[in-house]
């Protein structure tokens, strides 16, 4: 069954193109490690909630845009192996040193598909 890693981050609006290029460069590595699909979405209609919302979840500040992303894998086992490779691959380490946003405020998690139409 398909496995998905999901991510939400706050990215300075001024870094949109830098972020897009950073994400596009990472796609090749994710796919090399076993990902079947990588999707990066730039916030366009992200409303404030009454109790919680995407902006609060990542402590988005003035001038930052919420980014919602996911990476699909054929299984959790493939995802776990990919994560091990990501943590040891020097190319990923170099990319990690050049993040165009504050990665400490990014939220993420792994999810098993239960409906996939």
mmCIF file of C-alpha atoms in Angstrom:
data_model
loop_
_atom_site.group_PDB
_atom_site.id
_atom_site.type_symbol
_atom_site.label_atom_id
_atom_site.label_comp_id
_atom_site.label_asym_id
_atom_site.label_seq_id
_atom_site.Cartn_x
_atom_site.Cartn_y
_atom_site.Cartn_z
ATOM 1 C CA UNK A 1 0.000 0.000 0.000
ATOM 2 C CA UNK A 2 1.198 3.511 -0.856
ATOM 3 C CA UNK A 3 2.945 5.522 1.870
ATOM 4 C CA UNK A 4 3.090 9.331 2.019
ATOM 5 C CA UNK A 5 5.376 11.762 3.826
ATOM 6 C CA UNK A 6 3.624 15.117 4.327
ATOM 7 C CA UNK A 7 5.223 18.479 5.058
ATOM 8 C CA UNK A 8 4.038 21.990 5.908
ATOM 9 C CA UNK A 9 6.471 24.909 6.128
ATOM 10 C CA UNK A 10 6.507 28.700 6.188
ATOM 11 C CA UNK A 11 8.656 30.160 3.418
ATOM 12 C CA UNK A 12 9.494 33.846 2.980
ATOM 13 C CA UNK A 13 7.487 35.092 -0.013
ATOM 14 C CA UNK A 14 10.662 36.657 -1.381
ATOM 15 C CA UNK A 15 12.227 33.163 -1.537
ATOM 16 C CA UNK A 16 9.552 31.637 -3.789
ATOM 17 C CA UNK A 17 11.832 31.040 -6.775
ATOM 18 C CA UNK A 18 14.739 29.925 -4.583
ATOM 19 C CA UNK A 19 12.391 27.469 -2.829
ATOM 20 C CA UNK A 20 10.965 26.235 -6.149
ATOM 21 C CA UNK A 21 14.465 25.546 -7.482
ATOM 22 C CA UNK A 22 15.536 23.906 -4.206
ATOM 23 C CA UNK A 23 12.475 21.626 -4.323
ATOM 24 C CA UNK A 24 12.922 20.849 -8.036
ATOM 25 C CA UNK A 25 16.555 19.879 -7.435
ATOM 26 C CA UNK A 26 15.536 17.581 -4.556
ATOM 27 C CA UNK A 27 12.962 15.705 -6.674
ATOM 28 C CA UNK A 28 15.690 13.825 -8.547
ATOM 29 C CA UNK A 29 17.221 12.616 -5.290
ATOM 30 C CA UNK A 30 13.876 11.610 -3.770
ATOM 31 C CA UNK A 31 13.054 9.590 -6.885
ATOM 32 C CA UNK A 32 16.517 8.033 -6.896
ATOM 33 C CA UNK A 33 15.835 6.934 -3.305
ATOM 34 C CA UNK A 34 12.474 5.352 -4.208
ATOM 35 C CA UNK A 35 9.807 8.077 -4.288
ATOM 36 C CA UNK A 36 7.186 7.681 -6.990
ATOM 37 C CA UNK A 37 5.809 11.227 -6.809
ATOM 38 C CA UNK A 38 6.805 14.555 -5.253
ATOM 39 C CA UNK A 39 4.344 17.462 -5.006
ATOM 40 C CA UNK A 40 5.173 20.981 -3.803
ATOM 41 C CA UNK A 41 2.322 23.483 -3.376
ATOM 42 C CA UNK A 42 2.673 27.238 -2.747
ATOM 43 C CA UNK A 43 -0.064 28.621 -0.479
ATOM 44 C CA UNK A 44 -2.745 30.555 -2.324
ATOM 45 C CA UNK A 45 -5.885 30.362 -0.172
ATOM 46 C CA UNK A 46 -4.792 29.529 3.383
ATOM 47 C CA UNK A 47 -7.367 31.036 5.749
ATOM 48 C CA UNK A 48 -6.907 31.826 9.409
ATOM 49 C CA UNK A 49 -8.830 29.375 11.575
ATOM 50 C CA UNK A 50 -10.717 29.997 14.802
ATOM 51 C CA UNK A 51 -8.808 27.409 16.824
ATOM 52 C CA UNK A 52 -5.866 26.370 14.657
ATOM 53 C CA UNK A 53 -4.675 26.591 11.061
ATOM 54 C CA UNK A 54 -1.716 25.975 8.790
ATOM 55 C CA UNK A 55 -0.101 29.353 9.543
ATOM 56 C CA UNK A 56 -0.184 28.784 13.303
ATOM 57 C CA UNK A 57 1.042 25.214 12.918
ATOM 58 C CA UNK A 58 4.336 26.462 11.424
ATOM 59 C CA UNK A 59 4.401 29.824 13.229
ATOM 60 C CA UNK A 60 4.274 31.677 9.898
ATOM 61 C CA UNK A 61 5.350 35.271 10.225
ATOM 62 C CA UNK A 62 4.449 38.383 8.258
ATOM 63 C CA UNK A 63 5.759 38.017 4.703
ATOM 64 C CA UNK A 64 5.818 34.197 4.805
ATOM 65 C CA UNK A 65 3.726 31.827 2.694
ATOM 66 C CA UNK A 66 2.608 28.365 3.787
ATOM 67 C CA UNK A 67 3.917 25.540 1.612
ATOM 68 C CA UNK A 68 2.215 22.129 1.612
ATOM 69 C CA UNK A 69 4.148 19.200 0.172
ATOM 70 C CA UNK A 70 4.083 15.446 -0.006
ATOM 71 C CA UNK A 71 6.243 12.614 -1.240
ATOM 72 C CA UNK A 72 4.675 9.302 -2.262
ATOM 73 C CA UNK A 73 6.402 5.935 -1.910
ATOM 74 C CA UNK A 74 5.217 2.457 -2.914
ATOM 75 C CA UNK A 75 5.416 1.305 0.733
ATOM 76 C CA UNK A 76 6.543 2.297 4.221
ATOM 77 C CA UNK A 77 9.559 0.023 3.817
ATOM 78 C CA UNK A 78 10.698 1.927 0.718
ATOM 79 C CA UNK A 79 10.117 5.221 2.549
ATOM 80 C CA UNK A 80 12.125 4.072 5.583
ATOM 81 C CA UNK A 81 15.018 2.978 3.359
ATOM 82 C CA UNK A 82 14.841 6.313 1.499
ATOM 83 C CA UNK A 83 14.966 8.247 4.780
ATOM 84 C CA UNK A 84 18.103 6.333 5.817
ATOM 85 C CA UNK A 85 19.744 7.210 2.509
ATOM 86 C CA UNK A 86 18.688 10.859 2.823
ATOM 87 C CA UNK A 87 20.393 11.148 6.199
ATOM 88 C CA UNK A 88 23.683 9.785 4.878
ATOM 89 C CA UNK A 89 23.824 11.092 1.315
ATOM 90 C CA UNK A 90 26.246 14.050 1.085
ATOM 91 C CA UNK A 91 24.103 15.685 -1.625
ATOM 92 C CA UNK A 92 21.149 15.831 0.763
ATOM 93 C CA UNK A 93 23.360 17.129 3.558
ATOM 94 C CA UNK A 94 24.559 19.958 1.294
ATOM 95 C CA UNK A 95 20.959 20.808 0.365
ATOM 96 C CA UNK A 96 20.018 20.773 4.057
ATOM 97 C CA UNK A 97 22.632 23.432 4.758
ATOM 98 C CA UNK A 98 21.045 25.735 2.154
ATOM 99 C CA UNK A 99 17.364 25.641 3.116
ATOM 100 C CA UNK A 100 15.443 28.721 1.861
ATOM 101 C CA UNK A 101 13.230 28.701 4.980
ATOM 102 C CA UNK A 102 13.400 28.008 8.723
ATOM 103 C CA UNK A 103 13.277 24.195 8.806
ATOM 104 C CA UNK A 104 12.857 24.191 12.609
ATOM 105 C CA UNK A 105 9.250 25.350 12.091
ATOM 106 C CA UNK A 106 8.427 22.736 9.453
ATOM 107 C CA UNK A 107 5.976 20.032 10.491
ATOM 108 C CA UNK A 108 6.014 16.602 8.896
ATOM 109 C CA UNK A 109 4.881 13.046 9.290
ATOM 110 C CA UNK A 110 4.377 9.710 7.565
ATOM 111 C CA UNK A 111 0.933 8.475 6.561
ATOM 112 C CA UNK A 112 -0.513 5.199 5.277
ATOM 113 C CA UNK A 113 -3.036 5.554 2.469
ATOM 114 C CA UNK A 114 -6.542 4.468 3.386
ATOM 115 C CA UNK A 115 -8.382 5.952 0.357
ATOM 116 C CA UNK A 116 -6.664 6.569 -2.964
ATOM 117 C CA UNK A 117 -8.995 7.194 -5.908
#
